[in-house]
PDB file of C-alpha atoms in Angstrom:
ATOM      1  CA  UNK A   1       0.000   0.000   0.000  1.00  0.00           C
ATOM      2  CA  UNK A   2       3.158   2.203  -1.195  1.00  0.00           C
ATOM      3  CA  UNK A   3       1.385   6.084  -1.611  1.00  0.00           C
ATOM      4  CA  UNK A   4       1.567   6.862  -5.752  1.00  0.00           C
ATOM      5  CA  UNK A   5       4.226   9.173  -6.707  1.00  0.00           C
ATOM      6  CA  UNK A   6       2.822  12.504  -8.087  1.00  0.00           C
ATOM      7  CA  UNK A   7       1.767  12.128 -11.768  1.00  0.00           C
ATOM      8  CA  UNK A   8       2.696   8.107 -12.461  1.00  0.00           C
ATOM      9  CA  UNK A   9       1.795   6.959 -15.211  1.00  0.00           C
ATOM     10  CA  UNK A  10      -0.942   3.916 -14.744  1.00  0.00           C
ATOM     11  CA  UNK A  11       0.627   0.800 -15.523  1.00  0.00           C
ATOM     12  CA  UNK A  12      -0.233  -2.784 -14.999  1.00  0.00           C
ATOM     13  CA  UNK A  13       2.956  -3.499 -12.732  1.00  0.00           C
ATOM     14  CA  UNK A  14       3.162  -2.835  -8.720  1.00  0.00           C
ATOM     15  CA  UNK A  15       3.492   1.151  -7.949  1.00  0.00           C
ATOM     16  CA  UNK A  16       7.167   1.344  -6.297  1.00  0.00           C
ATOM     17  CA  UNK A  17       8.554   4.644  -4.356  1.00  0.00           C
ATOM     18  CA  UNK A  18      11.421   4.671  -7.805  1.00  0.00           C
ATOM     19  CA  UNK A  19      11.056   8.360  -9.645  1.00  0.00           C
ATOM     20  CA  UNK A  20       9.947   7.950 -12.677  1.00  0.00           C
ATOM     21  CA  UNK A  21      12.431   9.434 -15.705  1.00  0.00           C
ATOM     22  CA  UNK A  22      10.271  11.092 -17.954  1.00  0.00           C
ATOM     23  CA  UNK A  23      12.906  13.183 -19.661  1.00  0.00           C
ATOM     24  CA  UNK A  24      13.192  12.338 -23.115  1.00  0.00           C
ATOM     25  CA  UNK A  25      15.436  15.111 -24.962  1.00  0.00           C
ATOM     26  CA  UNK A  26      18.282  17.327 -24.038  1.00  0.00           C
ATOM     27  CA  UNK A  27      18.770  21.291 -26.061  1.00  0.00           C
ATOM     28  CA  UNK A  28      22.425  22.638 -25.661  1.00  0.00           C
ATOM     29  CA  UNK A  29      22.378  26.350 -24.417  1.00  0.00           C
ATOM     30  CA  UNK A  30      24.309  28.970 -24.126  1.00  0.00           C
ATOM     31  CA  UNK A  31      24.648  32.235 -22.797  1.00  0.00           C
ATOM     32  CA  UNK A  32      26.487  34.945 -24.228  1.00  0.00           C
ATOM     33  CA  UNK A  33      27.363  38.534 -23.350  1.00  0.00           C
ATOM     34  CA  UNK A  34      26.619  40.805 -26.368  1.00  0.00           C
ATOM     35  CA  UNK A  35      28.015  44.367 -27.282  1.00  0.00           C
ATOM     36  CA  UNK A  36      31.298  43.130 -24.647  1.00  0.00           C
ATOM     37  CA  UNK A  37      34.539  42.009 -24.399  1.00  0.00           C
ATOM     38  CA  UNK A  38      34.801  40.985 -21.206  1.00  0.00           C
ATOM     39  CA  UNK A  39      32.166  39.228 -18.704  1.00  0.00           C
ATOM     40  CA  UNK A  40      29.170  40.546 -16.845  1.00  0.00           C
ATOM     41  CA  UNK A  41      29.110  43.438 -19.004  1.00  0.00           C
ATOM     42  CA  UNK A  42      26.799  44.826 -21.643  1.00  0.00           C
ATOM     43  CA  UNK A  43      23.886  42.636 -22.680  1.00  0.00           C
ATOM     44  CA  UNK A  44      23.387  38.416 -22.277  1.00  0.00           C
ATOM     45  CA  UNK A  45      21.448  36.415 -24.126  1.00  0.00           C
ATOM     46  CA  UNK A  46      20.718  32.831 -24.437  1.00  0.00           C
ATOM     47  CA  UNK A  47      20.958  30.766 -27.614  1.00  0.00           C
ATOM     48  CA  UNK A  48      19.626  27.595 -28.409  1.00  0.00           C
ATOM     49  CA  UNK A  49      20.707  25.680 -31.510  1.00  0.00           C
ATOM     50  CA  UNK A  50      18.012  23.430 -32.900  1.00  0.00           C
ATOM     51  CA  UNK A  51      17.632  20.452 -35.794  1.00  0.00           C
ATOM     52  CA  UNK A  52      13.656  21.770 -36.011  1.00  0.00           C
ATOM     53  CA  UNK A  53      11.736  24.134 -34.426  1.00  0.00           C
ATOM     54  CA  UNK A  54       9.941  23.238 -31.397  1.00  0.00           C
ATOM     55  CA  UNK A  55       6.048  24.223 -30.405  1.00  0.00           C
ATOM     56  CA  UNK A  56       5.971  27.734 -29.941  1.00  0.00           C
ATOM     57  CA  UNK A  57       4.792  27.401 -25.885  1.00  0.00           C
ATOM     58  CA  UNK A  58       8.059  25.575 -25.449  1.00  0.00           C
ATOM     59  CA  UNK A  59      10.091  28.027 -26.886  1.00  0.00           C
ATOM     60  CA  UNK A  60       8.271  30.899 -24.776  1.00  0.00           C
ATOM     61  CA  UNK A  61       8.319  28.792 -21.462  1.00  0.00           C
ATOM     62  CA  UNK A  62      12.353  28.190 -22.312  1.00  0.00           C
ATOM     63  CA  UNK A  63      12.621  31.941 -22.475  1.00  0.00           C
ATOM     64  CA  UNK A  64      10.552  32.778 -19.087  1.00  0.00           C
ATOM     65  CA  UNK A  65      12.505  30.005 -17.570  1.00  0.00           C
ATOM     66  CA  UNK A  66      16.003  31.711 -18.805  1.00  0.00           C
ATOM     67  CA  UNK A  67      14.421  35.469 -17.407  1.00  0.00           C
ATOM     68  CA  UNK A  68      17.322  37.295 -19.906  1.00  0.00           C
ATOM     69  CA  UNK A  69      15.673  39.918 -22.599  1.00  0.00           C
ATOM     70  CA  UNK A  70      15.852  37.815 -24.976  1.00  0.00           C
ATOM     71  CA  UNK A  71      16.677  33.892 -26.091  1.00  0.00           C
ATOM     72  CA  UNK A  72      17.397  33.144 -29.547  1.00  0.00           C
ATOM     73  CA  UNK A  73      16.363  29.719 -31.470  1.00  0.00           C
ATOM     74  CA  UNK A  74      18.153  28.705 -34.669  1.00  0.00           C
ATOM     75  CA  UNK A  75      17.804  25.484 -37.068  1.00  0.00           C
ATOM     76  CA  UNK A  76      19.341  24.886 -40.432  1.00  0.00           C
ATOM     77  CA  UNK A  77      17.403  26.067 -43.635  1.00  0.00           C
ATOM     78  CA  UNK A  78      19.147  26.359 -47.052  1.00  0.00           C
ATOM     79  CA  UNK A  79      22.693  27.851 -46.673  1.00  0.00           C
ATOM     80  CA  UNK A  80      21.898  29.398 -43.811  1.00  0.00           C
ATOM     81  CA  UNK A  81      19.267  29.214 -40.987  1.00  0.00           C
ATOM     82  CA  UNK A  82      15.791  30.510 -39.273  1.00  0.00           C
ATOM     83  CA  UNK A  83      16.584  32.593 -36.448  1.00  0.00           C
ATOM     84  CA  UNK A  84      13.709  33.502 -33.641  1.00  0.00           C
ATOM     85  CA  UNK A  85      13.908  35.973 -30.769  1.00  0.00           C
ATOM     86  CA  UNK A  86      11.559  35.718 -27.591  1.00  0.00           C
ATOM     87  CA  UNK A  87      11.805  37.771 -24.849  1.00  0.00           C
ATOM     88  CA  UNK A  88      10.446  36.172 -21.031  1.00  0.00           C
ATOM     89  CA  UNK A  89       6.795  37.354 -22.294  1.00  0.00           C
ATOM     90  CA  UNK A  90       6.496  37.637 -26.179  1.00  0.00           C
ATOM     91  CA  UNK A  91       8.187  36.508 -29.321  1.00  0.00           C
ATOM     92  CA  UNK A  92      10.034  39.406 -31.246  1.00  0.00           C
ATOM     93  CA  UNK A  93      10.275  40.775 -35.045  1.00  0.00           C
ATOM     94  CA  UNK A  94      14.067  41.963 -34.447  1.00  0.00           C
ATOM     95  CA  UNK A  95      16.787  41.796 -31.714  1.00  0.00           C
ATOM     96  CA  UNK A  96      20.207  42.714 -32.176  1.00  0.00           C
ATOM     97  CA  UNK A  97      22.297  41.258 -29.198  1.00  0.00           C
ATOM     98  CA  UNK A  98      20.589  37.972 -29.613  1.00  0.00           C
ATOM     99  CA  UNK A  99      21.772  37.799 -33.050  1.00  0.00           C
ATOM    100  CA  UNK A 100      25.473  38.740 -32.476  1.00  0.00           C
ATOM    101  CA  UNK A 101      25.017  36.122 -29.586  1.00  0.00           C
ATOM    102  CA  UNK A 102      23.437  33.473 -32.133  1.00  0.00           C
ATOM    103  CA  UNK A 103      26.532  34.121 -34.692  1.00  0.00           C
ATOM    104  CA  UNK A 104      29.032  33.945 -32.029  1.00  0.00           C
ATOM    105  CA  UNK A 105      27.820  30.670 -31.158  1.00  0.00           C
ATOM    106  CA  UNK A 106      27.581  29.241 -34.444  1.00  0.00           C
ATOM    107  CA  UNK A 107      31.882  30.529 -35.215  1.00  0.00           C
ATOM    108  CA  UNK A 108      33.113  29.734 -31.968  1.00  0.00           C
ATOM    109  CA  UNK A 109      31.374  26.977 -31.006  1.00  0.00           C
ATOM    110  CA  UNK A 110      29.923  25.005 -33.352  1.00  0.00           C
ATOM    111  CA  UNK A 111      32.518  25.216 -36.111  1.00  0.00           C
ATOM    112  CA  UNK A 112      31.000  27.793 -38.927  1.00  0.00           C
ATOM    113  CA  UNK A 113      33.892  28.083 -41.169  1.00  0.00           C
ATOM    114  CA  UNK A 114      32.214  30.919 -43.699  1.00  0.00           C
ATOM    115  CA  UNK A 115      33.253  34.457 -42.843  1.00  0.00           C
ATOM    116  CA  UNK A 116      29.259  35.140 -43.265  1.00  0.00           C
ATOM    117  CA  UNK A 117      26.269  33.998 -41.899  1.00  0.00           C
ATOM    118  CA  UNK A 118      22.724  34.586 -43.202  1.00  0.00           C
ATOM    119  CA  UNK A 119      19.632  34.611 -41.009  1.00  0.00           C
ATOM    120  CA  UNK A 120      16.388  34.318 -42.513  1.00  0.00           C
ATOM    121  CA  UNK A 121      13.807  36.500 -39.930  1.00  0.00           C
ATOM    122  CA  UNK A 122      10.930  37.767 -39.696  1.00  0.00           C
ATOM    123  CA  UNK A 123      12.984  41.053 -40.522  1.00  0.00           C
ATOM    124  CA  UNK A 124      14.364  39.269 -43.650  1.00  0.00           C
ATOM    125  CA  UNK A 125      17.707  38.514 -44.208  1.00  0.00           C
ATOM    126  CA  UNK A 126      19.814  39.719 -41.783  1.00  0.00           C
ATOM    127  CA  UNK A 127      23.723  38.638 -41.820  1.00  0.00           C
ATOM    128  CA  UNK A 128      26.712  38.980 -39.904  1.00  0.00           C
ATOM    129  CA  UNK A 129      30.236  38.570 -40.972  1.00  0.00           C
ATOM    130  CA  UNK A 130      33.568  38.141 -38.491  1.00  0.00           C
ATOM    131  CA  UNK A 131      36.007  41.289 -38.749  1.00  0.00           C
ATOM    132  CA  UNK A 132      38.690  39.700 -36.197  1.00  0.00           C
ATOM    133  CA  UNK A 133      37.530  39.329 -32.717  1.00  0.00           C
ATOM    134  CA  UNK A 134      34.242  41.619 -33.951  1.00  0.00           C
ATOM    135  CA  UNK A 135      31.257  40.745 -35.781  1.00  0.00           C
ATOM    136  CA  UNK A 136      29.338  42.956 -37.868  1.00  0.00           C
ATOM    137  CA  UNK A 137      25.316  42.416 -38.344  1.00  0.00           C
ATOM    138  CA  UNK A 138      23.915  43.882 -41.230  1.00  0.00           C
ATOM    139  CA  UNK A 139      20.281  45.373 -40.859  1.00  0.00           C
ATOM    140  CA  UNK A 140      17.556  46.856 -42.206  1.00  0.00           C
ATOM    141  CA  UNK A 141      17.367  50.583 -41.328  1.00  0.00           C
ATOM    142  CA  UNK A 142      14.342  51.563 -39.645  1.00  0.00           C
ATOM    143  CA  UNK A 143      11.782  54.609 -41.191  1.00  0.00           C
ATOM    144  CA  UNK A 144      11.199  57.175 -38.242  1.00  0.00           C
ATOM    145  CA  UNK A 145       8.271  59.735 -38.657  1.00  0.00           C
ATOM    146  CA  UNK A 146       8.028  62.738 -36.100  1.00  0.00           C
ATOM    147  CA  UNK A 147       5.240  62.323 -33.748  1.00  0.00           C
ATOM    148  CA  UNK A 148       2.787  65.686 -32.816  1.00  0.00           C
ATOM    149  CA  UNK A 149       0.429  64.108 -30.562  1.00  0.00           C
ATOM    150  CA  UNK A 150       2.427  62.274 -27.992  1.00  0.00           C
ATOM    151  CA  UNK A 151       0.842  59.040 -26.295  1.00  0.00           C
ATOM    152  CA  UNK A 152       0.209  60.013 -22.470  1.00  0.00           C
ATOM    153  CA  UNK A 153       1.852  56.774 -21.104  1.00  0.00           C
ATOM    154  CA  UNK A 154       4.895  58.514 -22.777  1.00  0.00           C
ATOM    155  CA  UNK A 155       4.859  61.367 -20.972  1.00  0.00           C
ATOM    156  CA  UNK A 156       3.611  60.233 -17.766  1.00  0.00           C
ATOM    157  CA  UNK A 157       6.464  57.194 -17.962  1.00  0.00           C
ATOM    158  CA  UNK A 158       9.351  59.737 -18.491  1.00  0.00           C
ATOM    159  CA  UNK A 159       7.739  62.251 -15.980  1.00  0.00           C
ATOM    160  CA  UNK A 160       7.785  65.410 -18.615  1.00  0.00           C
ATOM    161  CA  UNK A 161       6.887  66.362 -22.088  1.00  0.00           C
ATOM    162  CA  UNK A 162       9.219  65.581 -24.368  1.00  0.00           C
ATOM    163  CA  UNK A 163       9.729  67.875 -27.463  1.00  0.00           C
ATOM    164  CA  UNK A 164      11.070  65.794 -29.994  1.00  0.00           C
ATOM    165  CA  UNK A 165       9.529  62.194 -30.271  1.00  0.00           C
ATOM    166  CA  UNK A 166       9.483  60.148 -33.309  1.00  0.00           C
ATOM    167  CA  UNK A 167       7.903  56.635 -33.983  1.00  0.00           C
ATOM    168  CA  UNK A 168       9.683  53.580 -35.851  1.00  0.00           C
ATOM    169  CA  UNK A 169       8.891  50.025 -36.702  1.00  0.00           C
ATOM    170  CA  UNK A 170       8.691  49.250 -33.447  1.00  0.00           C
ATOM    171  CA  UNK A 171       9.275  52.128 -31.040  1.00  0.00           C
ATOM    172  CA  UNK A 172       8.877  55.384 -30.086  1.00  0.00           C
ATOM    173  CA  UNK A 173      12.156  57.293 -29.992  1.00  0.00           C
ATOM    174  CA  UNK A 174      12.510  60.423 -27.540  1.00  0.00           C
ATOM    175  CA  UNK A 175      15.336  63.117 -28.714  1.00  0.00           C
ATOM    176  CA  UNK A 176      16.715  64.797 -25.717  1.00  0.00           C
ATOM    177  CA  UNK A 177      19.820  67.679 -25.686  1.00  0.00           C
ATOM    178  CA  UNK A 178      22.477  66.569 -23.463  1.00  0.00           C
ATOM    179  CA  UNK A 179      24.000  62.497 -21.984  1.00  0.00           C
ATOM    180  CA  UNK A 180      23.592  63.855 -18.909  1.00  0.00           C
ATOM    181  CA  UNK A 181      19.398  64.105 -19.408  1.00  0.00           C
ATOM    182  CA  UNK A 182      20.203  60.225 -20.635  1.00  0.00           C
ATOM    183  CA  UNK A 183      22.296  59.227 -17.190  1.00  0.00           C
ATOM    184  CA  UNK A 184      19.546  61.105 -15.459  1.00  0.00           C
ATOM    185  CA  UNK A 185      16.105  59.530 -16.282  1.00  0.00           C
ATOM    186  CA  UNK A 186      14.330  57.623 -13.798  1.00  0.00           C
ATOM    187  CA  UNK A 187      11.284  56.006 -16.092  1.00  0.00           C
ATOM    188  CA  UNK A 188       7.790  54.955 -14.449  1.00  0.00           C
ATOM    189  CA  UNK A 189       7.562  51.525 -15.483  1.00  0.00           C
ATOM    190  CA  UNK A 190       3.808  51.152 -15.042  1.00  0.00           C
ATOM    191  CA  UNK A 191       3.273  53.766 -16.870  1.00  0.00           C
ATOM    192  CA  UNK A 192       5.288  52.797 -19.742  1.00  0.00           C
ATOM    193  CA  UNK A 193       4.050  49.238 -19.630  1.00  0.00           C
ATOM    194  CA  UNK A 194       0.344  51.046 -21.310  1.00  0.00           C
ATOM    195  CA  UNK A 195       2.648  52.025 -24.339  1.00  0.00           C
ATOM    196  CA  UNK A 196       0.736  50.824 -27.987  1.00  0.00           C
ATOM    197  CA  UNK A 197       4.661  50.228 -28.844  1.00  0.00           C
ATOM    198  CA  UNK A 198       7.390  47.747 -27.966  1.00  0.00           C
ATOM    199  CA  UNK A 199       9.435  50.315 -25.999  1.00  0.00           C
ATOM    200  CA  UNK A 200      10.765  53.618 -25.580  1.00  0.00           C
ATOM    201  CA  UNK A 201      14.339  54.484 -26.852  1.00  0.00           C
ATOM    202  CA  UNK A 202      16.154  57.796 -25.326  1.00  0.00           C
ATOM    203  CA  UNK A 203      18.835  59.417 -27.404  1.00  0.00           C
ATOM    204  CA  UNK A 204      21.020  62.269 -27.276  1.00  0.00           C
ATOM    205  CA  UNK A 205      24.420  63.558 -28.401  1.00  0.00           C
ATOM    206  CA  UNK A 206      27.029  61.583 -26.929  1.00  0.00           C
ATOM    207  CA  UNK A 207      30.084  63.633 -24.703  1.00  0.00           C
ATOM    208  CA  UNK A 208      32.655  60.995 -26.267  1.00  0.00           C
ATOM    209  CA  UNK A 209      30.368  59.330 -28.739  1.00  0.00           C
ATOM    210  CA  UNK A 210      28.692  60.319 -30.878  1.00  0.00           C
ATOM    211  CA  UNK A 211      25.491  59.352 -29.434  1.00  0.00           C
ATOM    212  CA  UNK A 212      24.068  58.155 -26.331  1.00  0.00           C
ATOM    213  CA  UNK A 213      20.870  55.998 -25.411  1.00  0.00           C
ATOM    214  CA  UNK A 214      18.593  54.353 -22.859  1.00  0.00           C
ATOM    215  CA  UNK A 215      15.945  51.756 -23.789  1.00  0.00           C
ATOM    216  CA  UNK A 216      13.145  50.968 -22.152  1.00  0.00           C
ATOM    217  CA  UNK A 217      10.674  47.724 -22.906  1.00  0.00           C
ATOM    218  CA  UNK A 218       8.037  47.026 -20.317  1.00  0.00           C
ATOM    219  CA  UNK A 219       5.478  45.734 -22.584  1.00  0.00           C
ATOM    220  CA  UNK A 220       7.810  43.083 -24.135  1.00  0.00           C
ATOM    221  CA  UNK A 221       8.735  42.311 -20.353  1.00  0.00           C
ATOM    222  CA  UNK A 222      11.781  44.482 -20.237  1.00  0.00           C
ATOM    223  CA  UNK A 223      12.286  46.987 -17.784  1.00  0.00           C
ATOM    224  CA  UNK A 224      15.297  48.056 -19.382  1.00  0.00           C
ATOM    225  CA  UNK A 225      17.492  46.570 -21.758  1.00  0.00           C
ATOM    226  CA  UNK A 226      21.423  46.622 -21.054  1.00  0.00           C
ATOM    227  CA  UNK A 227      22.177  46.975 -24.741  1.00  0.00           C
ATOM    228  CA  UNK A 228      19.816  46.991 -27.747  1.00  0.00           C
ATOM    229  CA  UNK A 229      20.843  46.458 -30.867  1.00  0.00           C
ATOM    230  CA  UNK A 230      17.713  46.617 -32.884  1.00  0.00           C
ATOM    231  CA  UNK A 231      17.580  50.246 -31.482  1.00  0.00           C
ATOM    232  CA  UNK A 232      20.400  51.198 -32.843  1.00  0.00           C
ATOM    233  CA  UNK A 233      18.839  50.599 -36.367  1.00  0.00           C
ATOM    234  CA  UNK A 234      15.908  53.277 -35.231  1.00  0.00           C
ATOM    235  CA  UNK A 235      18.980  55.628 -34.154  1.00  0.00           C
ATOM    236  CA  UNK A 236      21.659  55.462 -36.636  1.00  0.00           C
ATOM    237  CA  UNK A 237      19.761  56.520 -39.886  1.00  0.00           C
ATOM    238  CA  UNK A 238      18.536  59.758 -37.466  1.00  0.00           C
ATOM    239  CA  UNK A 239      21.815  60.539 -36.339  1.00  0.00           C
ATOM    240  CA  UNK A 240      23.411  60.016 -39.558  1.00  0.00           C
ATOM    241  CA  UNK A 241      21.121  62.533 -41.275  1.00  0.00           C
ATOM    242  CA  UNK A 242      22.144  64.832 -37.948  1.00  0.00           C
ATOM    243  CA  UNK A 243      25.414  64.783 -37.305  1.00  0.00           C
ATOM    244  CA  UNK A 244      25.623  64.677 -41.320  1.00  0.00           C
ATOM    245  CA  UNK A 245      28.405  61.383 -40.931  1.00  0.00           C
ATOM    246  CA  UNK A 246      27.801  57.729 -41.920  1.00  0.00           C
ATOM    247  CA  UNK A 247      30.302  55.767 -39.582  1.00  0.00           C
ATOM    248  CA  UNK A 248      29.394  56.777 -35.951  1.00  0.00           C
ATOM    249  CA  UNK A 249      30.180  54.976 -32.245  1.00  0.00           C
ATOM    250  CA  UNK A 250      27.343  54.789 -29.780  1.00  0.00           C
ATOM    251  CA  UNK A 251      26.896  53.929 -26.377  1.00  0.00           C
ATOM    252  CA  UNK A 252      24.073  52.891 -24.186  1.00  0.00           C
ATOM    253  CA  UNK A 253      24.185  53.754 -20.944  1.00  0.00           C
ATOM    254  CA  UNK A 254      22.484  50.777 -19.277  1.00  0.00           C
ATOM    255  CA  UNK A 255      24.137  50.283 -15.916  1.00  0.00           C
ATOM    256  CA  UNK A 256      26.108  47.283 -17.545  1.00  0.00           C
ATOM    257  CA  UNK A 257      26.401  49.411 -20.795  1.00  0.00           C
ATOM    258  CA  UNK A 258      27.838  48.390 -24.234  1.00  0.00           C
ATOM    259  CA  UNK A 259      29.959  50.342 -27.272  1.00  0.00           C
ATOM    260  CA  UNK A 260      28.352  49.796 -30.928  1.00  0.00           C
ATOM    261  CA  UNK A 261      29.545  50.701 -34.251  1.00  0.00           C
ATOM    262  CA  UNK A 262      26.911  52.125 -36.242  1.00  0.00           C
ATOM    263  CA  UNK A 263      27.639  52.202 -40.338  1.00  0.00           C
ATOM    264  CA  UNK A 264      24.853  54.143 -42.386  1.00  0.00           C
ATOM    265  CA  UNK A 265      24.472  52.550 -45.882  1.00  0.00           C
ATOM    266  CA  UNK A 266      21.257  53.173 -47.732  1.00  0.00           C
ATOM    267  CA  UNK A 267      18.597  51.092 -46.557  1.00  0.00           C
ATOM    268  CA  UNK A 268      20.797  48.897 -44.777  1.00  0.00           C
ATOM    269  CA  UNK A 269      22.159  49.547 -40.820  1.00  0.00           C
ATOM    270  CA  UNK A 270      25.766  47.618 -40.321  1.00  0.00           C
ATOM    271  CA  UNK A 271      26.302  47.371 -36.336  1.00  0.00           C
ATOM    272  CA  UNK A 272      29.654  46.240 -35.186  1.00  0.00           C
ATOM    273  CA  UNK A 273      30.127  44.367 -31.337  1.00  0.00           C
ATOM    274  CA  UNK A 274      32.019  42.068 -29.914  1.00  0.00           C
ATOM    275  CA  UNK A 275      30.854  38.887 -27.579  1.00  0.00           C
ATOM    276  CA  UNK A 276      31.937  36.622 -24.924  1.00  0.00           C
ATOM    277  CA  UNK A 277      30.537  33.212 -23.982  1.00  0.00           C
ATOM    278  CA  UNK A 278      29.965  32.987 -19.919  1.00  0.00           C
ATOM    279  CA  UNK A 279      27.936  29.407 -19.887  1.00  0.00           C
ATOM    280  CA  UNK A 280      27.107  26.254 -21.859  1.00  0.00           C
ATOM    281  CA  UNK A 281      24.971  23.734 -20.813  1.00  0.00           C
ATOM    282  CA  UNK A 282      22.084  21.881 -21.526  1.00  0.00           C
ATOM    283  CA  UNK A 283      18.174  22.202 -21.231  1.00  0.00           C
ATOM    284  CA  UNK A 284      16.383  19.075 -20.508  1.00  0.00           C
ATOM    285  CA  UNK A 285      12.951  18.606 -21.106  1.00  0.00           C
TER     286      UNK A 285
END
């Protein structure tokens, strides 16, 4: 008279005390810093290589279980392969450091011998090449259009009225006059969170950039993102028509930061950052 075990499967044999082993497949994993060169800087991200995709719950519940801003899913398709972004609470058209994480992975650890990989997205093809110890992703550039009525969950999440405000693809983009203004801001998260947007980007001229940011994404789950690199596609075409320049060095001033290279060309953004690997592992499910 040996209680059941949670869940056991009914069987015609004796119920034992023995845990049952219901795992039937291990994922590899890893976790990379993106936009760094050293540990616990800049922005982490988890990738997850894959021989075919996996139901779309599983793939959200992987990235609430990981808790980083985003986690990255590859498989194989043609030359190249698929590449998906989720964040902890919603799947994603575009993410940068996820990307650069994703092609890091795929040169230093799983033996990509091409100096170029291409990504088919729901952003089209996006690809990044290895320049030395950097990698440089090649984007679309985003279309910004100034903004005259400004949403209230803007305003009431930066705590004033912000003058110049643009919208993109996928965010609205606030223009401010001086870093410092960046450093400063202390966003109302709750506020933000009503946003009809992914996030909020903050931008200004940079004191030893060229530009400076903050990003904010509560209703993708992100309070605020170390280092954004789909951002940086909403910034550089606007700063490139500013500061009247094509090649330009950002920096976001998260509090674990992150340098990017930002090339204007056409239609297309080329962001430059470097990455370093800090786990691998493996998910079992």
């Amino acid at each position: 008279n040996k209680p059941l075990i949670p869940n056991q499967l009914c069987t015609n044999q004796p119920c034992t005390n023995q845990p049952i082993n219901y795992l039937t497949m291990k994922l590899p994993i890893y976790q990379v810093d993106a936009f760094s060169d050293s540990l616990f800087q800049c922005n982490p991200a988890a990738v997850v290589p894959l021989s075919e995709w996996l139901e779309d719950s599983v793939m959200q519940s992987i990235a609430s279980e990981n808790n980083l801003a985003e986690t990255a899913f590859f498989i194989p398709k043609g030359p190249g392969f698929q590449l998906r972004w989720f964040t902890p609470a919603v799947e994603v058209d575009l993410c940068g450091h996820a990307t650069l994480a994703s092609a890091h992975v795929l040169f230093q650890h799983l033996g990509f011998e091409k100096e170029e990989i291409a990504f088919q997205s729901r952003s089209g093809i996006l690809k990044v090449r290895r320049d030395n110890d950097w990698y440089v992703m090649d984007f679309p550039a985003d279309e910004i259009q100034r903004v005259t009525q400004i949403p209230k969950a803007v305003t009431a999440g930066l705590g004033f009225s912000a003058k110049e405000v643009y919208k993109g693809r996928d965010d609205y983009m606030v223009v401010v006059e001086t870093q410092t203004e960046v450093e400063q801001l202390n966003p109302d998260f709750r506020a933000l969170l009503k946003m009809q947007s992914r996030g909020l980007i903050v931008t200004a001229p940079g004191d030893s950039v060229d530009f400076v940011s903050r990003c904010f994404f509560p209703p993708a789950g992100i309070d605020e993102d170390p280092v954004t690199g789909s951002a940086h596609t909403t910034m550089t075409p606007f700063w490139a028509a500013k500061l009247g320049k094509s090649q330009m060095v950002a920096r976001q001033l998260s509090r674990r930061g992150g340098l990017v290279k930002c090339v204007q060309s056409g239609s297309r953004v080329k962001l430059g950052g470097q990455a370093v690997t800090y786990l691998q592992g493996e998910i079992m499910l």
